[in-house]
Amino acid sequence: PLAPGSYTVQHPRARILGSMVIVESGHGSKSVEVHAGKVVEVELGEPVVTQVLELEPPPPPGWLLSGQSSTRHDSYRPTLDGRVKLRRRPGESLTVHLSAGGLSGPRVRIGVLPPVDGGGRERLRLPETVLTGAVVRGEEPVAESRVALVSAEDGVVWGWARTDADGRFRIPHAAPGTYLVQVDERLTRTVVLGRDERRELGEVQVP
């Protein structure tokens, strides 16, 4: 029980930097008045709503979904039936990516969700497009090259993957459109992808 009076309520946030823990108040600070015999409710932290995103078809097991807005960047693991519970700030749009995890990718942008004011459900159909090919130098495969699909319209990277030991790459779920194919930031060719198209580029030569 608290004695009647004025109090400042804070919601500290902890950041771990190696062996050091830094505690800061962040945005969670409010002043309240406490009166004898009354319960005072205080909401702290950023206002968020929960939205259920349904991915069709479900991504492969182990893949991660990330959502990025102007103030948040969160990662989620979809359920086996392709559902994800997103935590969103009202009024903000959300850019959504899928990735296989790790540094080798692949990673693909699957869309931008419009702003929301409340919860609810959003259904997102994943394109079943698959772009494959092999990066070679002369007749030798090139491993660990970064192959990116860059929108020819606005320059946004929509997907990327790294080549394996045989120089092969695979980028799934690319949206229909015209793309520049870049290998380690070098432009190699232009490709037009239709919805649910499976395209084999063959050998992509690099100097």
Coordinates of C-alpha atoms in Angstrom, one line a residue:
P1 CA 0.0 0.0 0.0
L2 CA 1.2 3.5 -0.9
A3 CA 0.6 6.6 1.2
P4 CA -1.5 9.3 -0.5
G5 CA 0.5 11.7 -2.5
S6 CA 2.1 12.4 -5.9
Y7 CA 4.4 9.8 -7.5
T8 CA 6.3 9.4 -10.8
V9 CA 5.9 5.9 -12.2
Q10 CA 8.6 4.7 -14.6
H11 CA 9.0 1.7 -16.8
P12 CA 12.8 1.1 -17.0
R13 CA 14.3 -0.6 -20.0
A14 CA 17.4 -2.7 -19.8
R15 CA 20.1 -2.9 -22.4
I16 CA 22.8 -5.5 -22.2
L17 CA 26.3 -4.5 -23.5
G18 CA 28.6 -7.4 -22.8
S19 CA 28.9 -7.7 -19.0
M20 CA 27.3 -4.3 -18.5
V21 CA 23.6 -3.8 -18.0
I22 CA 22.3 -0.2 -18.6
V23 CA 18.8 0.6 -17.2
E24 CA 17.0 3.6 -18.7
S25 CA 13.5 5.0 -18.3
G26 CA 12.8 5.4 -22.0
H27 CA 9.3 6.6 -22.8
G28 CA 7.6 4.9 -19.9
S29 CA 7.3 7.7 -17.3
K30 CA 4.0 9.2 -15.9
S31 CA 3.0 11.3 -12.9
V32 CA 0.0 10.0 -10.9
E33 CA -1.9 11.0 -7.8
V34 CA -2.6 8.3 -5.2
H35 CA -5.6 8.7 -2.9
A36 CA -6.5 6.7 0.2
G37 CA -8.6 3.6 -0.5
K38 CA -8.5 3.9 -4.3
V39 CA -6.7 1.8 -6.9
V40 CA -4.8 3.8 -9.6
E41 CA -4.2 2.1 -12.9
V42 CA -1.2 3.2 -15.0
E43 CA -0.3 2.2 -18.6
L44 CA 3.3 2.4 -19.5
G45 CA 5.4 1.9 -22.6
E46 CA 4.5 2.3 -26.2
P47 CA 0.9 1.7 -27.3
V48 CA 0.8 -1.4 -29.4
V49 CA -2.0 -3.6 -30.9
T50 CA -1.8 -7.3 -31.8
Q51 CA -2.6 -8.2 -35.4
V52 CA -2.7 -11.8 -36.7
L53 CA -1.0 -12.2 -40.1
E54 CA -1.9 -15.3 -42.1
L55 CA 0.6 -16.3 -44.8
E56 CA -0.6 -18.5 -47.6
P57 CA 1.1 -20.8 -48.4
P58 CA 2.9 -21.2 -45.0
P59 CA 6.7 -20.5 -45.3
P60 CA 9.1 -23.5 -44.8
P61 CA 9.7 -24.5 -41.1
G62 CA 12.5 -22.5 -39.5
W63 CA 11.9 -19.4 -41.6
L64 CA 11.6 -16.0 -39.8
L65 CA 9.4 -13.1 -40.5
S66 CA 10.6 -9.6 -39.6
G67 CA 8.5 -6.4 -39.5
Q68 CA 9.9 -3.0 -39.6
S69 CA 8.2 0.4 -39.1
S70 CA 9.6 3.8 -38.4
T71 CA 9.8 3.0 -34.7
R72 CA 9.9 -0.8 -34.3
H73 CA 11.9 -3.7 -35.7
D74 CA 10.6 -7.1 -34.6
S75 CA 11.2 -10.7 -35.6
Y76 CA 8.7 -13.6 -35.4
R77 CA 8.6 -17.3 -36.1
P78 CA 5.5 -18.3 -38.0
T79 CA 3.5 -21.3 -36.9
L80 CA 3.3 -24.4 -39.1
D81 CA 0.0 -23.1 -40.6
G82 CA 1.6 -19.7 -41.5
R83 CA 0.2 -17.5 -38.7
V84 CA 2.1 -14.7 -37.0
K85 CA 1.0 -12.5 -34.1
L86 CA 2.4 -9.0 -35.0
R87 CA 2.9 -6.3 -32.4
R88 CA 2.2 -2.9 -34.1
R89 CA 2.0 0.7 -33.2
P90 CA -1.3 2.3 -34.3
G91 CA -1.0 4.5 -37.4
E92 CA 2.2 3.0 -38.7
S93 CA 2.7 1.0 -41.9
L94 CA 4.9 -2.2 -41.6
T95 CA 7.4 -3.5 -44.1
V96 CA 7.5 -7.3 -43.9
H97 CA 10.4 -9.6 -44.9
L98 CA 10.8 -13.4 -44.8
S99 CA 14.2 -15.0 -44.3
A100 CA 15.7 -18.5 -43.9
G101 CA 17.8 -17.1 -41.0
G102 CA 21.5 -16.8 -40.7
L103 CA 23.8 -14.7 -42.8
S104 CA 23.5 -16.7 -46.1
G105 CA 19.8 -16.0 -46.6
P106 CA 17.7 -16.1 -48.7
R107 CA 15.8 -13.0 -47.6
V108 CA 12.8 -11.5 -49.5
R109 CA 10.5 -8.6 -49.1
I110 CA 6.9 -9.7 -49.2
G111 CA 5.0 -6.5 -48.9
V112 CA 4.0 -3.4 -46.9
L113 CA 1.0 -3.7 -44.5
P114 CA -1.1 -0.6 -44.2
P115 CA -1.5 1.3 -40.9
V116 CA -3.9 -0.1 -38.3
D117 CA -5.8 1.4 -35.4
G118 CA -6.8 -1.9 -33.7
G119 CA -6.2 -5.6 -33.9
G120 CA -7.8 -8.0 -36.4
R121 CA -6.4 -10.3 -39.1
E122 CA -4.6 -9.7 -42.4
R123 CA -4.2 -12.4 -45.0
L124 CA -1.1 -12.2 -47.3
R125 CA -0.7 -14.5 -50.2
L126 CA 3.0 -15.3 -50.8
P127 CA 4.0 -15.4 -54.5
E128 CA 5.3 -18.9 -55.4
T129 CA 7.8 -17.4 -57.7
V130 CA 11.3 -19.0 -57.6
L131 CA 14.4 -17.5 -59.2
T132 CA 17.4 -19.8 -59.5
G133 CA 20.8 -19.7 -61.3
A134 CA 24.5 -20.1 -60.9
V135 CA 27.3 -17.5 -60.6
V136 CA 30.5 -18.4 -62.5
R137 CA 33.8 -16.9 -63.4
G138 CA 34.8 -18.4 -66.6
E139 CA 34.0 -22.1 -66.0
E140 CA 34.5 -22.0 -62.2
P141 CA 31.6 -21.6 -59.8
V142 CA 31.7 -18.6 -57.4
A143 CA 30.7 -19.4 -53.8
E144 CA 29.5 -16.9 -51.2
S145 CA 28.5 -14.2 -53.7
R146 CA 25.5 -12.1 -52.8
V147 CA 22.8 -12.2 -55.5
A148 CA 20.2 -9.4 -55.2
L149 CA 16.9 -8.6 -56.9
V150 CA 16.7 -4.8 -57.2
S151 CA 13.4 -3.2 -58.4
A152 CA 14.0 -1.4 -61.7
E153 CA 11.2 1.0 -60.7
D154 CA 12.4 2.4 -57.4
G155 CA 15.8 0.7 -56.6
V156 CA 14.4 -1.2 -53.6
V157 CA 16.1 -4.6 -52.9
W158 CA 13.3 -7.1 -52.9
G159 CA 15.3 -10.2 -52.3
W160 CA 18.8 -11.7 -52.0
A161 CA 20.6 -14.9 -51.4
R162 CA 24.2 -16.2 -51.2
T163 CA 25.6 -18.8 -53.6
D164 CA 26.5 -22.2 -52.3
A165 CA 29.7 -24.1 -52.9
D166 CA 28.6 -24.9 -56.5
G167 CA 27.8 -21.2 -57.2
R168 CA 24.0 -21.9 -57.1
F169 CA 21.4 -19.5 -55.6
R170 CA 17.7 -19.6 -55.0
I171 CA 15.4 -16.7 -54.3
P172 CA 11.8 -17.6 -53.5
H173 CA 8.6 -15.6 -53.1
A174 CA 9.6 -12.7 -55.3
A175 CA 6.8 -10.3 -56.3
P176 CA 6.0 -9.9 -60.0
G177 CA 7.9 -7.1 -61.6
T178 CA 11.0 -6.0 -63.5
Y179 CA 14.3 -6.5 -61.6
L180 CA 18.0 -5.8 -61.9
V181 CA 20.0 -8.8 -61.0
Q182 CA 23.1 -7.7 -59.0
V183 CA 26.0 -10.0 -58.0
D184 CA 28.1 -8.4 -55.2
E185 CA 26.6 -5.0 -56.3
R186 CA 27.5 -5.5 -59.9
L187 CA 24.7 -5.3 -62.4
T188 CA 24.6 -8.4 -64.5
R189 CA 21.2 -8.4 -66.3
T190 CA 17.5 -7.5 -66.2
V191 CA 14.8 -10.0 -65.6
V192 CA 10.9 -9.7 -65.7
L193 CA 9.1 -12.1 -63.3
G194 CA 5.5 -13.1 -63.6
R195 CA 3.4 -14.2 -60.6
D196 CA 4.2 -17.7 -59.4
E197 CA 6.8 -18.1 -62.2
R198 CA 9.7 -20.5 -61.8
R199 CA 12.7 -19.0 -63.7
E200 CA 16.1 -20.6 -64.2
L201 CA 18.7 -17.9 -65.2
G202 CA 21.4 -20.4 -66.0
E203 CA 24.9 -19.2 -65.7
V204 CA 25.5 -15.6 -64.6
Q205 CA 29.0 -14.6 -65.6
V206 CA 31.1 -12.2 -63.4
P207 CA 34.5 -10.8 -64.0

